[in-house]
Coordinates of C-alpha atoms in Angstrom, one line a residue:
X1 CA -56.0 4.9 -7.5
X2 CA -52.6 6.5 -6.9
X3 CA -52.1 5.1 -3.8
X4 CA -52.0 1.6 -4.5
X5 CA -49.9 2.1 -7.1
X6 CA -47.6 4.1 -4.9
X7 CA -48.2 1.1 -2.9
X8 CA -46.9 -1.5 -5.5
X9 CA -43.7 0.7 -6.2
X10 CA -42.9 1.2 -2.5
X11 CA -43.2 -2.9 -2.5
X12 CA -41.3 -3.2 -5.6
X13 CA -38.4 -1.1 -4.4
X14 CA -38.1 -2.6 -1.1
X15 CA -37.6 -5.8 -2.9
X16 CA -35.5 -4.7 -4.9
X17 CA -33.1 -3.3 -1.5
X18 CA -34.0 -6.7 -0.1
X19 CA -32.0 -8.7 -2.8
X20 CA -29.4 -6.2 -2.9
X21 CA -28.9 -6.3 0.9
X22 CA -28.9 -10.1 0.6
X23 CA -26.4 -10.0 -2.4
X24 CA -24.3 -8.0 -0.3
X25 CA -24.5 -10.6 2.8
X26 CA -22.9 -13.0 0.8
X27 CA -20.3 -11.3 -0.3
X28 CA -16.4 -11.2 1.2
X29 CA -15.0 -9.0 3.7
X30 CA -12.3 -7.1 2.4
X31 CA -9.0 -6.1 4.6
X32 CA -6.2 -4.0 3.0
X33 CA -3.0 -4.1 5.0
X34 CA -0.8 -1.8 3.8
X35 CA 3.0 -1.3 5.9
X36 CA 5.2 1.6 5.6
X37 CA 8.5 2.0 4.5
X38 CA 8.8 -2.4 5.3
X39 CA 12.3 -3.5 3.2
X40 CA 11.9 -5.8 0.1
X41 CA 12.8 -8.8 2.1
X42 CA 11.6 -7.5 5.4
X43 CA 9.6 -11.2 6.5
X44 CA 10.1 -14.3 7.0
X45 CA 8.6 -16.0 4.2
X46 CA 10.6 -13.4 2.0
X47 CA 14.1 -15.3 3.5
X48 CA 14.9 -13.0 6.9
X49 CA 16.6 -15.0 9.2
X50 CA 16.9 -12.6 11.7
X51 CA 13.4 -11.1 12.1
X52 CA 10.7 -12.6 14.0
X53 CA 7.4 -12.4 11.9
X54 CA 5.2 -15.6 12.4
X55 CA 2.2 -13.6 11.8
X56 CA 2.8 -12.3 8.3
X57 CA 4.4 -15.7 7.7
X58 CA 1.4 -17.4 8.5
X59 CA -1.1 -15.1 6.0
X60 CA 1.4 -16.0 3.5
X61 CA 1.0 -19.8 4.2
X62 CA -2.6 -19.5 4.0
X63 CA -3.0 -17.4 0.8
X64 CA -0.5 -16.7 -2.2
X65 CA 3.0 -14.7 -2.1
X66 CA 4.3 -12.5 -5.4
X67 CA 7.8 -12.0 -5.7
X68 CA 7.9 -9.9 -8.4
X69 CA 5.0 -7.3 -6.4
X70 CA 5.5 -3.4 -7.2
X71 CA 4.6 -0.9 -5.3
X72 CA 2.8 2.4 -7.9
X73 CA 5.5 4.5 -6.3
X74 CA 8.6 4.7 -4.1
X75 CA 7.6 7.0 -1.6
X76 CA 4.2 6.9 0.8
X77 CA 1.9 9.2 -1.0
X78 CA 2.0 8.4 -4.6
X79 CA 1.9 4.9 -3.6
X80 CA -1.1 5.0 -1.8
X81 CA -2.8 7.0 -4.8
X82 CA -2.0 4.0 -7.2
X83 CA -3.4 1.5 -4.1
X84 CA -6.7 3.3 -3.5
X85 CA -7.8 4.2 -7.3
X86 CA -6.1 1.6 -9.5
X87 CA -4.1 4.1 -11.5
X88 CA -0.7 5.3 -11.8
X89 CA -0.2 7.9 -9.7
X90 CA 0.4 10.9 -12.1
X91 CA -3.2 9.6 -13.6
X92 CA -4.4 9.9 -10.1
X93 CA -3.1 13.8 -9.9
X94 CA -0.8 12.7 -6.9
X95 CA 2.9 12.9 -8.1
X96 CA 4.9 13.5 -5.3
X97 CA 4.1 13.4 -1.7
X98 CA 0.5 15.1 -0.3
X99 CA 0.4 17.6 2.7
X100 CA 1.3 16.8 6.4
X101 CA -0.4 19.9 7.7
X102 CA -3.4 21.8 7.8
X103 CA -3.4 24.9 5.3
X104 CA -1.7 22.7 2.9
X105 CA -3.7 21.7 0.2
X106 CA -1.4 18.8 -1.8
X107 CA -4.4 15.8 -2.0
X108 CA -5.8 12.7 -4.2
X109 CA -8.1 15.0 -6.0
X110 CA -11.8 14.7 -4.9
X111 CA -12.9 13.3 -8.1
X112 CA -10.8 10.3 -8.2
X113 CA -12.8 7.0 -7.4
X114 CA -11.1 4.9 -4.6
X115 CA -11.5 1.4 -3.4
X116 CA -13.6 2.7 -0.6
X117 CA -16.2 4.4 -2.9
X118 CA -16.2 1.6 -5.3
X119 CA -16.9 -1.0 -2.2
X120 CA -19.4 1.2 -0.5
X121 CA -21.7 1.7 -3.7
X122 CA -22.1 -2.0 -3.0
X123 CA -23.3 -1.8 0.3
X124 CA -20.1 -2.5 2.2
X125 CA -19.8 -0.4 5.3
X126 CA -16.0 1.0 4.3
X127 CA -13.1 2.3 7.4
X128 CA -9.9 4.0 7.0
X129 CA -7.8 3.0 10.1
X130 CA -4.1 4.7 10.2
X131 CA -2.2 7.0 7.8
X132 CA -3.4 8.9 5.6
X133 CA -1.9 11.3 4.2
X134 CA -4.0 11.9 1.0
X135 CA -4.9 15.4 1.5
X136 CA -6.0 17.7 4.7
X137 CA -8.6 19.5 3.8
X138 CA -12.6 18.5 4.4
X139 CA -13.0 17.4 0.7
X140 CA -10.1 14.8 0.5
X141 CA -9.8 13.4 3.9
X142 CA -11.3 9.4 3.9
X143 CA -14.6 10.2 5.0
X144 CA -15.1 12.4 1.8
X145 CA -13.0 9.5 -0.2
X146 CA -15.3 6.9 0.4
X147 CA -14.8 6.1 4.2
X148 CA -18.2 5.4 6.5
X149 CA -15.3 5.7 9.5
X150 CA -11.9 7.0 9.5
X151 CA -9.1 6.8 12.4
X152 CA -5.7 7.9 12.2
X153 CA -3.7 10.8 11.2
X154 CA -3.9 12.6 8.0
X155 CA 0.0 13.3 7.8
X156 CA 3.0 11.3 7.0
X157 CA 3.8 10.0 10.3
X158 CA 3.5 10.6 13.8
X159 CA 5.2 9.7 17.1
X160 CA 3.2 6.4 18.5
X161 CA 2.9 7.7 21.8
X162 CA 2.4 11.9 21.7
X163 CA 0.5 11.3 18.1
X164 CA 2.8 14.3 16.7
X165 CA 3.8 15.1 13.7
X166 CA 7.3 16.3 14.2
X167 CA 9.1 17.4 10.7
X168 CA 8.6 21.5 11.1
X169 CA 7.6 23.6 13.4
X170 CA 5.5 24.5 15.0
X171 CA 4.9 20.6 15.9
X172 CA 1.1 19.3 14.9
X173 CA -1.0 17.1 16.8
X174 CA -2.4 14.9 14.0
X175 CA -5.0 12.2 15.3
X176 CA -8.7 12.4 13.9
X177 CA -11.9 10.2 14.5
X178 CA -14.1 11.3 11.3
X179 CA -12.7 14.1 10.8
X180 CA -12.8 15.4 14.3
X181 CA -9.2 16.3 16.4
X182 CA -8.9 13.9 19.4
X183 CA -6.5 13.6 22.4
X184 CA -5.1 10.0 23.0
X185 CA -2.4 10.9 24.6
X186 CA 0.1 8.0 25.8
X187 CA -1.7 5.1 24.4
X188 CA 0.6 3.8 21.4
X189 CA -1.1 4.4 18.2
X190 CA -0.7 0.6 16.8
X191 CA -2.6 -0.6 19.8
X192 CA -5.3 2.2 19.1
X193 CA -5.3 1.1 15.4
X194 CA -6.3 -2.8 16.2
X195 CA -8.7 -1.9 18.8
X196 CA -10.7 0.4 16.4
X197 CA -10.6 -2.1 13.7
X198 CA -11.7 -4.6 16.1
X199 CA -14.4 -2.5 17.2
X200 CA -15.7 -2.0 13.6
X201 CA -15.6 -5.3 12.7
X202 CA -17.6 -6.3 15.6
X203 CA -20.2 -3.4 14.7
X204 CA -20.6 -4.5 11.0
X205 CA -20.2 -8.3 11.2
X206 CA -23.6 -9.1 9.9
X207 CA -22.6 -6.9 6.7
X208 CA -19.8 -6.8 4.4
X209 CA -16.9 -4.0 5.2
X210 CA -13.9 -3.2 3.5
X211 CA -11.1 -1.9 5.5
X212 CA -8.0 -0.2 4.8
X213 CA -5.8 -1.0 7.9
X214 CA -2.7 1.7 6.8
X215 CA -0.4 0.9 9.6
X216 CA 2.0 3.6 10.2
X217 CA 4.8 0.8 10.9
X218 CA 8.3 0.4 10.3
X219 CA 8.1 4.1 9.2
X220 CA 10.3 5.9 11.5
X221 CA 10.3 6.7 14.3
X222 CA 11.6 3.2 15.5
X223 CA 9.2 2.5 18.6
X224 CA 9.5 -0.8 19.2
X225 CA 7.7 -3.2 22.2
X226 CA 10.6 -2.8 25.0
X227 CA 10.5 -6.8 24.8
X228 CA 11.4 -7.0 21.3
X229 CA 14.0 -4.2 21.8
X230 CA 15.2 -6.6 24.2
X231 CA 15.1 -9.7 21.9
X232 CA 17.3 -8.0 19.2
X233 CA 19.7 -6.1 21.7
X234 CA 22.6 -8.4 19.9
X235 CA 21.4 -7.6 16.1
X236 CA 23.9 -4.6 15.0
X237 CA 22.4 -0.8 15.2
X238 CA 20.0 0.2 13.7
X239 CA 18.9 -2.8 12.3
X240 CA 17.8 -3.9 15.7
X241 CA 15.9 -1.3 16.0
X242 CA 14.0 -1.5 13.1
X243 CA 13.3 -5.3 13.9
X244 CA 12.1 -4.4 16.9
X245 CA 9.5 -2.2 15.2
X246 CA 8.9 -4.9 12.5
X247 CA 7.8 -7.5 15.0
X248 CA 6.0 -5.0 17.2
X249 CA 4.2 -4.5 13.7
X250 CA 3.6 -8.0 12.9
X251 CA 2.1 -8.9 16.5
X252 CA -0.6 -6.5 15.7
X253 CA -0.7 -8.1 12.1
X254 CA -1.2 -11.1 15.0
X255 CA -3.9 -9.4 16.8
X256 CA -5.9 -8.3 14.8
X257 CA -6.4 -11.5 12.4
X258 CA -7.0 -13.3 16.0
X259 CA -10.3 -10.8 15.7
X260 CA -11.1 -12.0 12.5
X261 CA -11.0 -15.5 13.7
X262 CA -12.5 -14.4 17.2
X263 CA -15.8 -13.3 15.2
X264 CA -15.7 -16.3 12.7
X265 CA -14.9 -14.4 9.6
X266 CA -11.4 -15.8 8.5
X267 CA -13.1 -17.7 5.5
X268 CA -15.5 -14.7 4.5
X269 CA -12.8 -12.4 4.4
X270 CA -10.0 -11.7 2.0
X271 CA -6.7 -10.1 3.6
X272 CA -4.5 -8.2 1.5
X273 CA -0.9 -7.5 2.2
X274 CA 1.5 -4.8 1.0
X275 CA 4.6 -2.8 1.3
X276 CA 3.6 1.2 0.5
X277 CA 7.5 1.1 -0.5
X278 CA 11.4 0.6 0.2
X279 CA 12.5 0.9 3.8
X280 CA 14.0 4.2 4.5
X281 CA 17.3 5.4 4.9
X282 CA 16.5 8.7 6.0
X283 CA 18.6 10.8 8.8
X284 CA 15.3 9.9 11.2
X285 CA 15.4 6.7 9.9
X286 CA 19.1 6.0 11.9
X287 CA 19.9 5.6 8.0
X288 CA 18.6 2.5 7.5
X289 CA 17.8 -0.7 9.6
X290 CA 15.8 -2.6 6.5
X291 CA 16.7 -4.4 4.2
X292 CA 16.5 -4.8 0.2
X293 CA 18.2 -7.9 0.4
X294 CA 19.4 -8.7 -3.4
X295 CA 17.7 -5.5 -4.8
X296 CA 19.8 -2.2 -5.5
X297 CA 18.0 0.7 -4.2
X298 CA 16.0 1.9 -1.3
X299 CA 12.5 4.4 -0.3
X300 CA 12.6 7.1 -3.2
X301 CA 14.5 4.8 -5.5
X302 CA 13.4 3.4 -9.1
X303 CA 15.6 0.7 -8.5
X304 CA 13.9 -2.6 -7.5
X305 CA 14.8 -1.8 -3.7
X306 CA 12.5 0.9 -4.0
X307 CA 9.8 -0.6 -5.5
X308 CA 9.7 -4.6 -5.2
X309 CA 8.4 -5.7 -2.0
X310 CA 6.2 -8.1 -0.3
X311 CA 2.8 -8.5 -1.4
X312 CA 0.0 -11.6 -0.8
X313 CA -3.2 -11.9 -0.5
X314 CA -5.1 -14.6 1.7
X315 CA -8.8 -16.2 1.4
X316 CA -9.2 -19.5 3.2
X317 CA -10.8 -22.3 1.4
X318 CA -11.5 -19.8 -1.6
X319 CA -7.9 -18.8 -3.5
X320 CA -4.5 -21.2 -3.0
X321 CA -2.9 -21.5 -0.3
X322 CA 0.9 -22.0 0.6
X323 CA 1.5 -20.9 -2.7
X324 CA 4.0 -18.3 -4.9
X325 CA 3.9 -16.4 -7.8
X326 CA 6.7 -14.8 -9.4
X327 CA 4.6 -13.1 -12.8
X328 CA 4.8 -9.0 -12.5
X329 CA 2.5 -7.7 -10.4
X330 CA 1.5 -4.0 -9.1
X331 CA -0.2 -2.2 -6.8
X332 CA -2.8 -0.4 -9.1
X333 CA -4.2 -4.5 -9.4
X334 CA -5.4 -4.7 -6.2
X335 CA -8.6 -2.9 -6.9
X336 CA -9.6 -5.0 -10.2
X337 CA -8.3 -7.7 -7.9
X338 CA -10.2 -7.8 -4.9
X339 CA -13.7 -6.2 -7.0
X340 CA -13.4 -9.0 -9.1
X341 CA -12.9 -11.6 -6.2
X342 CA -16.0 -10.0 -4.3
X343 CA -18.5 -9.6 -6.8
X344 CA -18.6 -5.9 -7.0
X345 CA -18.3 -3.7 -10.1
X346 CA -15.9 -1.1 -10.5
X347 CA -17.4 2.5 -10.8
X348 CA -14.5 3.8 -12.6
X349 CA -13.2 1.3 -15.4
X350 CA -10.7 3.7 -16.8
X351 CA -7.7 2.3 -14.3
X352 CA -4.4 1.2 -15.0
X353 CA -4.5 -2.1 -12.8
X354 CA -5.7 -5.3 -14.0
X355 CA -7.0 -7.8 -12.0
X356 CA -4.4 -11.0 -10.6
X357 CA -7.2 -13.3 -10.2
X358 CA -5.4 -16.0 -13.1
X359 CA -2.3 -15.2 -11.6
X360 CA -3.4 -16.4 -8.1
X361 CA -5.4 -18.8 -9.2
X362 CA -2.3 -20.6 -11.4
X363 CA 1.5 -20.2 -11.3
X364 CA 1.0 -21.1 -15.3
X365 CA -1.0 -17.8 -15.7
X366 CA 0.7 -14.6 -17.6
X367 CA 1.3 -11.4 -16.1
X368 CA -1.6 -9.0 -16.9
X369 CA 1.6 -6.5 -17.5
X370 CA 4.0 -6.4 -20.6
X371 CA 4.8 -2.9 -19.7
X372 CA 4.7 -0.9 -16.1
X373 CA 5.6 2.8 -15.5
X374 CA 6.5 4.7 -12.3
X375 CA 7.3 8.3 -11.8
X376 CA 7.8 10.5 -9.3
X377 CA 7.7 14.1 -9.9
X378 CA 7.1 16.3 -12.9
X379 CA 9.0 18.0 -15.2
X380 CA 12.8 17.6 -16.3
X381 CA 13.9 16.9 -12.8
X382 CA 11.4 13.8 -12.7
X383 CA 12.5 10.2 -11.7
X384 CA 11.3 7.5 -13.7
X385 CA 11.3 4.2 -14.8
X386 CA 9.5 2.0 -17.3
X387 CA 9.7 -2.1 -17.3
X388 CA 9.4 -4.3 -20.3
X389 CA 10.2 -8.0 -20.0
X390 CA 13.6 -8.6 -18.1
X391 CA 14.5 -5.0 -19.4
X392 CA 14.1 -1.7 -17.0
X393 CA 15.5 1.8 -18.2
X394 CA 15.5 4.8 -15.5
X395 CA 15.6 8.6 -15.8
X396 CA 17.3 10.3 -13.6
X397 CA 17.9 7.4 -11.1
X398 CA 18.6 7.5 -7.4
X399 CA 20.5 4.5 -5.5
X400 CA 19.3 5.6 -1.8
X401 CA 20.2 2.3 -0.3
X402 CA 23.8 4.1 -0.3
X403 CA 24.1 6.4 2.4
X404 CA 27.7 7.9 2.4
X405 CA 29.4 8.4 -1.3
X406 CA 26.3 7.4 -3.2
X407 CA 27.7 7.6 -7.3
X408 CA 26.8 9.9 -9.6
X409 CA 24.8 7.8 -12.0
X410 CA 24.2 8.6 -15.2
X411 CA 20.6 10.1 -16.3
X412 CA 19.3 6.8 -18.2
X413 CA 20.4 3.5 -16.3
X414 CA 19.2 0.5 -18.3
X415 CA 19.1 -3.4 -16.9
X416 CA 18.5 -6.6 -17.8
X417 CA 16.7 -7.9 -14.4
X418 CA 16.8 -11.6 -15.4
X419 CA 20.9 -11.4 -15.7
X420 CA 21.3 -8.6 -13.4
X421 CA 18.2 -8.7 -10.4
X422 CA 20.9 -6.0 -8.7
X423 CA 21.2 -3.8 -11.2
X424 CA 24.5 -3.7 -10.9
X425 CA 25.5 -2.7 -14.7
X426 CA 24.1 -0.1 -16.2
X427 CA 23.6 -1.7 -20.1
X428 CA 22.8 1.5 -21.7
X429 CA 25.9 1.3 -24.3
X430 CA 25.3 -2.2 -25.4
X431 CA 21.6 -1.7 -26.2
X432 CA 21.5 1.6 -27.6
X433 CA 18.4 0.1 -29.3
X434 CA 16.9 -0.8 -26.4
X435 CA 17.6 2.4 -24.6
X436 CA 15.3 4.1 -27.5
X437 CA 12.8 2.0 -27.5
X438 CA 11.4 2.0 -23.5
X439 CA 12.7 5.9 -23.8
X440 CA 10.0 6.4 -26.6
X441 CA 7.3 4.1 -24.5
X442 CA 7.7 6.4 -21.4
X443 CA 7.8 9.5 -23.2
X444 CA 5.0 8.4 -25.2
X445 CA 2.7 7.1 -21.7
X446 CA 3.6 10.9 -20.0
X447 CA 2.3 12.9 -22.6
X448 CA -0.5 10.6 -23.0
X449 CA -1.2 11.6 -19.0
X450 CA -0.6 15.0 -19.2
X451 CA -2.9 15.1 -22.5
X452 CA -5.8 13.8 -20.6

């Protein structure tokens, strides 16, 4: 007697992983591009007219642009965090930047639930391809986070050809297949990155995947294609080397959407596309090369060059297309976003993003947000900001976009970003009231964090 009934319950749960298997065929790919350290106006279709970018360009024609599109932090770590969970970063436990080297144990904390997790507990085969630099150790590397298959390095940033992380000695090789060290030496690391996502793709093209393809690009160092070196010899330094890299970026953009295509998948796939933050104007970085264009502010600033960069998000035949949005948008509303887009439930609902589908659906839509926060740091020396309506107040702000003779700025900076998008005038004096009032929210939101 107990084996038929053993019988009817083995039939009863294969049926069961039948329909979920066939629930999960019909469902969307899922591609994450996320750039690093790429300028507020850094494309095309954001108004260059000196960089060549006809790949981004074109996933902007096919999908919907934001151009009021937040990154969750100014600076590479933190800003993943808010990508990957859907929560501020100092909710995520990642406040400042993560650890670039073994024996350093900075990391998203284990028991935060990323995109990856969320995607895989519905039967999406899940790949982290490129930075990292979430943590080092066993327990917070991507194939603990989530990840069926991770390649890239764990760090902050390498050298595209040597795959070396070269901030202090003694100099680390950083490249990892699943956890593994491996030796690629001389092949250039964006190259590597498409082929492996190609490769993936190709394996799990009968299934959904999710894949977050973390390219490493324009973060210095500036390794452009010799022939786009070439192309920009007449642009001034450094900026023409830092368009060099930014094309040499966007023709693997190029390439590997050419695989998508190439495997008949553009229309089953959604392609996500966002700045981690500012472009750099660090001593490695030739001090600058990118470009905030009206915004004040650069990487590791609260102003809106630190923060406001190019974000879309592309689904042929499914979402708009040729289309802009200019509500306030953020980085933690990806996950909501695309979960909501693909059918699949979020395991953790207790996230600070909120999902954009109305927004991308119609320009006539409201901003999930009346009120975003950023920090980065803790304690007194913290920088902050808090955004309510056209009004922004910062704590302890930084204007990194200046280089030589940057002004000492006062500790609260408030603006008015509908009269002042540059931030130009700091309006503390006149709006006193104002001053209190997103003071009080922020102080209010940190101890609400740190109460947790």
């Amino acid at each position: 007697m107990l084996k038929p009934i053993l019988r009817l319950l083995c039939t009863a749960c294969c049926a069961i992983l039948f329909l979920s298997a066939a629930e999960a065929a019909d469902r969307p790919n899922v591609i994450v591009i996320f750039t690093d350290d790429q300028g507020s106006v850094d494309l095309g279709c954001y108004g260059s007219d000196d960089l060549e970018t006809p790949h981004a360009d074109a996933l902007a024609a096919r999908g919907v642009r934001f151009t009021q599109f937040y990154s969750a932090a100014p600076v590479c770590s933190p800003s993943r965090a808010g990508l990957l969970t859907g929560r501020y970063p100092l909710r995520a436990g990642v406040p400042t930047n993560c650890s670039s080297q073994k024996g350093q144990h900075a990391a998203l904390p284990s028991e935060q639930v990323t995109m990856a997790e969320t995607f895989k507990a519905a039967g999406y085969a899940t790949a982290h391809i490129g930075k990292w630099h979430l943590g080092y150790d066993p327990e917070t590397m991507p194939n603990a986070q989530g990840f069926d298959h991770s390649f890239g390095h764990m760090g902050g940033c390498i050298d595209n050809f040597s795959h070396f992380f070269y901030w202090s000695g003694p100099n680390v090789h950083d490249l990892h297949r699943n956890g593994q060290e491996i030796q690629l030496p001389g092949q250039f690391f964006p190259d590597l990155m498409v082929k492996e996502a190609g490769e993936f793709m190709t394996a799990h093209r009968e299934e959904p995947f999710f894949i977050y393809f973390a390219l490493n690009l324009p973060h210095y160092p500036y390794q452009g294609d010799p022939e786009w070196l070439e192309h920009y010899k007449d642009l001034p330094y450094p900026r023409n080397l830092y368009a060099a890299f930014i094309s040499t970026l966007d023709e693997r953009i190029g390439t590997l959407l050419a695989k998508v295509d190439e495997l008949g998948l553009r229309e089953d796939t959604i392609v996500v596309y966002q700045s981690d933050n500012g472009h750099s104007t660090e001593e490695r970085a030739h001090f600058g090369g990118g470009s905030a264009g009206p915004y004040r502010g650069a990487k590791f600033s609260m102003f809106e060059g630190g923060i406001r960069l190019p974000a879309m998000v592309s689904w042929p035949g499914k979402l708009p297309e040729n289309e802009v949005r200019g509500q306030m948008a953020h980085a933690c509303d990806w996950l909501p976003t695309v979960s909501e887009l693909a059918g699949v439930e979020l395991i953790e609902k207790d996230i600070d993003g909120r999902s954009l589908v109305p927004v991308i659906r119609s320009a006539d839509a409201p901003s999930p947000h009346d009120v975003l926060h950023w920090q980065v740091g803790s304690g007194p020396k913290a920088s902050w900001a808090v955004r309510e309506g056209p009004w922004k107040l910062l704590g302890k702000p930084r204007d990194t976009g200046v280089v030589k003779d940057a002004p000492k700025l006062p500790d609260l900076w408030l603006a008015n970003l509908e009269s002042d998008v540059g931030e130009s005038k700091d309006q503390s004096a006149n709006h006193p009231e104002i001053v209190e009032r997103l003071h009080e929210l922020h102080e209010q939101w940190r101890a609400g964090i740190e109460g947790q």
